[in-house]
Amino acid sequence: MEENCVFCKLIAGEMPVEKLFEDEEIMAFNDINPQAPTHFLVIPKQHIAKPGEIQDGDEALVGKLVHRATRLAHKLGLGNGYRMVINHGDDGGQTVFHLHVHVLGGRRMLWPPG
Ligand code: AMP
Ligand code: ZN
C-alpha cells in the first residue's frame, strides 16, 4: 500500500468502488469517469506505479491483468469489439500512478486515438 495512491485506497476499502472482480492479486472496477458506455479498469493489488516499473518476475501478474480484462469484456457483452489501453507517464496521459489496464467498449472506438 502506497500512501496517497487512490487505487491503493480502493483496494484497502477506504473509498467506494463499483467492483467487478477481485481475487488475491488483482481487482477490476468501473471507471469513475467513463469514456465509453462500458469503461472499467483492471489493476494489480501490488502497487506498481506505471508500466515502466514492471519488473522481471511480474510477467504472470501482468498476463493475469490482460486475461481478466478480456474475460470481463466478454462477460459484459463486448464481444463485438473493445479497446484495451495502458498509459505510461505524462505524455502517455497517465493520471493515476498505479498500473491499470483500461477496457473501453459499447461504441465504435476511434483510431488513431489522438
Ligand atoms: P489514466 O489517465 O490512464 O491514469 O487513467 C486513470 C483513470 O482512473 C481515469 O480514467 C479516471 O477516471 C479513473 N479514476 C480515478 N479515480 C477513480 C476512482 N476513485 N474510481 C474509479 N476510477 C477512477
Ligand atoms: Zn497504489
mmCIF file of C-alpha atoms and ligand atoms in Angstrom:
data_model
loop_
_atom_site.group_PDB
_atom_site.id
_atom_site.type_symbol
_atom_site.label_atom_id
_atom_site.label_comp_id
_atom_site.label_asym_id
_atom_site.label_seq_id
_atom_site.Cartn_x
_atom_site.Cartn_y
_atom_site.Cartn_z
ATOM 1 C CA MET A 1 0.000 0.000 0.000
ATOM 2 C CA GLU A 2 1.375 3.333 -1.128
ATOM 3 C CA GLU A 3 0.453 6.493 0.782
ATOM 4 C CA ASN A 4 -1.637 8.923 -1.273
ATOM 5 C CA CYS A 5 -2.350 6.372 -4.022
ATOM 6 C CA VAL A 6 -6.047 6.450 -4.883
ATOM 7 C CA PHE A 7 -6.082 2.888 -6.259
ATOM 8 C CA CYS A 8 -4.328 1.515 -3.157
ATOM 9 C CA LYS A 9 -7.119 3.193 -1.161
ATOM 10 C CA LEU A 10 -9.755 1.474 -3.318
ATOM 11 C CA ILE A 11 -8.040 -1.881 -2.753
ATOM 12 C CA ALA A 12 -7.913 -1.244 1.005
ATOM 13 C CA GLY A 13 -11.652 -0.496 1.011
ATOM 14 C CA GLU A 14 -11.073 3.096 2.123
ATOM 15 C CA MET A 15 -13.044 4.537 -0.795
ATOM 16 C CA PRO A 16 -16.231 3.396 -2.544
ATOM 17 C CA VAL A 17 -15.815 1.491 -5.797
ATOM 18 C CA GLU A 18 -18.049 -0.426 -8.228
ATOM 19 C CA LYS A 19 -16.141 -3.688 -8.092
ATOM 20 C CA LEU A 20 -16.452 -6.148 -10.988
ATOM 21 C CA PHE A 21 -13.893 -8.745 -9.916
ATOM 22 C CA GLU A 22 -11.441 -9.389 -7.120
ATOM 23 C CA ASP A 23 -9.046 -12.135 -6.126
ATOM 24 C CA GLU A 24 -5.872 -12.189 -4.030
ATOM 25 C CA GLU A 25 -3.766 -10.478 -6.715
ATOM 26 C CA ILE A 26 -5.979 -8.240 -8.850
ATOM 27 C CA MET A 27 -9.137 -6.150 -8.856
ATOM 28 C CA ALA A 28 -11.439 -4.758 -11.573
ATOM 29 C CA PHE A 29 -13.901 -1.892 -11.190
ATOM 30 C CA ASN A 30 -15.854 0.640 -13.223
ATOM 31 C CA ASP A 31 -14.058 3.841 -14.151
ATOM 32 C CA ILE A 32 -15.476 6.815 -12.257
ATOM 33 C CA ASN A 33 -15.336 8.995 -15.399
ATOM 34 C CA PRO A 34 -16.303 6.612 -18.227
ATOM 35 C CA GLN A 35 -15.143 7.456 -21.758
ATOM 36 C CA ALA A 36 -17.400 4.825 -23.361
ATOM 37 C CA PRO A 37 -20.665 3.082 -22.410
ATOM 38 C CA THR A 38 -18.529 0.389 -20.767
ATOM 39 C CA HIS A 39 -15.238 1.524 -19.226
ATOM 40 C CA PHE A 40 -13.553 -0.435 -16.484
ATOM 41 C CA LEU A 41 -10.056 -0.806 -15.071
ATOM 42 C CA VAL A 42 -8.097 -3.881 -14.050
ATOM 43 C CA ILE A 43 -5.285 -3.339 -11.537
ATOM 44 C CA PRO A 44 -2.773 -5.376 -9.545
ATOM 45 C CA LYS A 45 -3.181 -5.165 -5.771
ATOM 46 C CA GLN A 46 0.578 -4.746 -5.571
ATOM 47 C CA HIS A 47 1.488 -1.092 -6.088
ATOM 48 C CA ILE A 48 3.339 -0.830 -9.400
ATOM 49 C CA ALA A 49 3.361 2.860 -10.350
ATOM 50 C CA LYS A 50 3.495 2.508 -14.132
ATOM 51 C CA PRO A 51 4.237 0.099 -16.968
ATOM 52 C CA GLY A 52 7.902 1.139 -16.997
ATOM 53 C CA GLU A 53 8.211 -0.145 -13.414
ATOM 54 C CA ILE A 54 7.026 -3.658 -14.198
ATOM 55 C CA GLN A 55 9.855 -5.920 -13.030
ATOM 56 C CA ASP A 56 11.248 -9.226 -14.228
ATOM 57 C CA GLY A 57 9.100 -11.716 -12.357
ATOM 58 C CA ASP A 58 5.880 -9.720 -12.806
ATOM 59 C CA GLU A 59 5.062 -11.358 -16.160
ATOM 60 C CA ALA A 60 2.419 -13.701 -14.793
ATOM 61 C CA LEU A 61 0.728 -10.876 -12.891
ATOM 62 C CA VAL A 62 0.633 -8.641 -15.975
ATOM 63 C CA GLY A 63 -0.671 -11.541 -18.054
ATOM 64 C CA LYS A 64 -3.371 -12.056 -15.468
ATOM 65 C CA LEU A 65 -4.484 -8.426 -15.802
ATOM 66 C CA VAL A 66 -4.910 -8.778 -19.565
ATOM 67 C CA HIS A 67 -6.557 -12.178 -19.257
ATOM 68 C CA ARG A 68 -9.102 -10.921 -16.712
ATOM 69 C CA ALA A 69 -9.701 -7.794 -18.795
ATOM 70 C CA THR A 70 -10.714 -9.939 -21.788
ATOM 71 C CA ARG A 71 -12.839 -12.278 -19.657
ATOM 72 C CA LEU A 72 -14.758 -9.377 -18.159
ATOM 73 C CA ALA A 73 -15.119 -7.628 -21.534
ATOM 74 C CA HIS A 74 -16.832 -10.697 -22.987
ATOM 75 C CA LYS A 75 -18.892 -11.243 -19.859
ATOM 76 C CA LEU A 76 -20.135 -7.656 -20.154
ATOM 77 C CA GLY A 77 -21.209 -8.203 -23.765
ATOM 78 C CA LEU A 78 -18.339 -6.519 -25.592
ATOM 79 C CA GLY A 79 -17.625 -9.469 -27.892
ATOM 80 C CA ASN A 80 -18.150 -7.304 -30.971
ATOM 81 C CA GLY A 81 -15.142 -5.177 -30.067
ATOM 82 C CA TYR A 82 -13.394 -3.287 -27.322
ATOM 83 C CA ARG A 83 -10.153 -1.457 -26.655
ATOM 84 C CA MET A 84 -7.512 -2.088 -24.019
ATOM 85 C CA VAL A 85 -5.196 0.756 -23.068
ATOM 86 C CA ILE A 86 -2.301 1.051 -20.621
ATOM 87 C CA ASN A 87 -0.926 4.572 -20.193
ATOM 88 C CA HIS A 88 2.618 5.316 -19.044
ATOM 89 C CA GLY A 89 3.679 8.722 -17.767
ATOM 90 C CA ASP A 90 2.577 12.257 -18.530
ATOM 91 C CA ASP A 91 2.885 12.102 -22.314
ATOM 92 C CA GLY A 92 1.007 8.806 -22.274
ATOM 93 C CA GLY A 93 -1.873 10.512 -20.479
ATOM 94 C CA GLN A 94 -1.351 8.712 -17.176
ATOM 95 C CA THR A 95 -3.040 10.500 -14.270
ATOM 96 C CA VAL A 96 -3.189 7.768 -11.629
ATOM 97 C CA PHE A 97 0.222 6.329 -10.878
ATOM 98 C CA HIS A 98 -0.823 2.774 -10.066
ATOM 99 C CA LEU A 99 -0.663 0.414 -13.055
ATOM 100 C CA HIS A 100 -4.059 -0.161 -14.672
ATOM 101 C CA VAL A 101 -5.481 -1.675 -17.835
ATOM 102 C CA HIS A 102 -8.390 0.312 -19.286
ATOM 103 C CA VAL A 103 -11.109 -1.598 -21.136
ATOM 104 C CA LEU A 104 -13.457 0.524 -23.237
ATOM 105 C CA GLY A 105 -16.363 -0.625 -25.352
ATOM 106 C CA GLY A 106 -20.023 -0.391 -26.150
ATOM 107 C CA ARG A 107 -19.457 2.023 -29.014
ATOM 108 C CA ARG A 108 -17.295 2.190 -32.130
ATOM 109 C CA MET A 109 -13.783 3.070 -30.932
ATOM 110 C CA LEU A 110 -11.884 5.679 -32.964
ATOM 111 C CA TRP A 111 -8.424 5.105 -34.408
ATOM 112 C CA PRO A 112 -5.959 6.747 -34.113
ATOM 113 C CA PRO A 113 -6.870 7.703 -30.546
ATOM 114 C CA GLY A 114 -5.090 11.104 -30.706
HETATM 115 P P1 AMP B 1 -5.021 7.186 -16.567
HETATM 116 O O1 AMP B 1 -5.283 8.552 -17.154
HETATM 117 O O2 AMP B 1 -4.614 6.153 -17.575
HETATM 118 O O3 AMP B 1 -4.039 7.276 -15.407
HETATM 119 O O4 AMP B 1 -6.412 6.683 -16.010
HETATM 120 C C1 AMP B 1 -6.839 6.876 -14.711
HETATM 121 C C2 AMP B 1 -8.303 6.540 -14.684
HETATM 122 O O5 AMP B 1 -8.710 6.336 -13.348
HETATM 123 C C3 AMP B 1 -9.208 7.627 -15.271
HETATM 124 O O6 AMP B 1 -9.965 7.092 -16.352
HETATM 125 C C4 AMP B 1 -10.073 8.035 -14.081
HETATM 126 O O7 AMP B 1 -11.387 8.365 -14.451
HETATM 127 C C5 AMP B 1 -10.018 6.802 -13.202
HETATM 128 N N1 AMP B 1 -10.243 7.018 -11.787
HETATM 129 C C6 AMP B 1 -9.669 7.937 -10.992
HETATM 130 N N2 AMP B 1 -10.117 7.835 -9.726
HETATM 131 C C7 AMP B 1 -11.001 6.811 -9.715
HETATM 132 C C8 AMP B 1 -11.829 6.215 -8.711
HETATM 133 N N3 AMP B 1 -11.817 6.645 -7.439
HETATM 134 N N4 AMP B 1 -12.616 5.191 -9.073
HETATM 135 C C9 AMP B 1 -12.655 4.739 -10.338
HETATM 136 N N5 AMP B 1 -11.885 5.260 -11.339
HETATM 137 C C10 AMP B 1 -11.089 6.285 -11.030
HETATM 138 ZN ZN ZN B 2 -1.190 2.155 -5.477
#
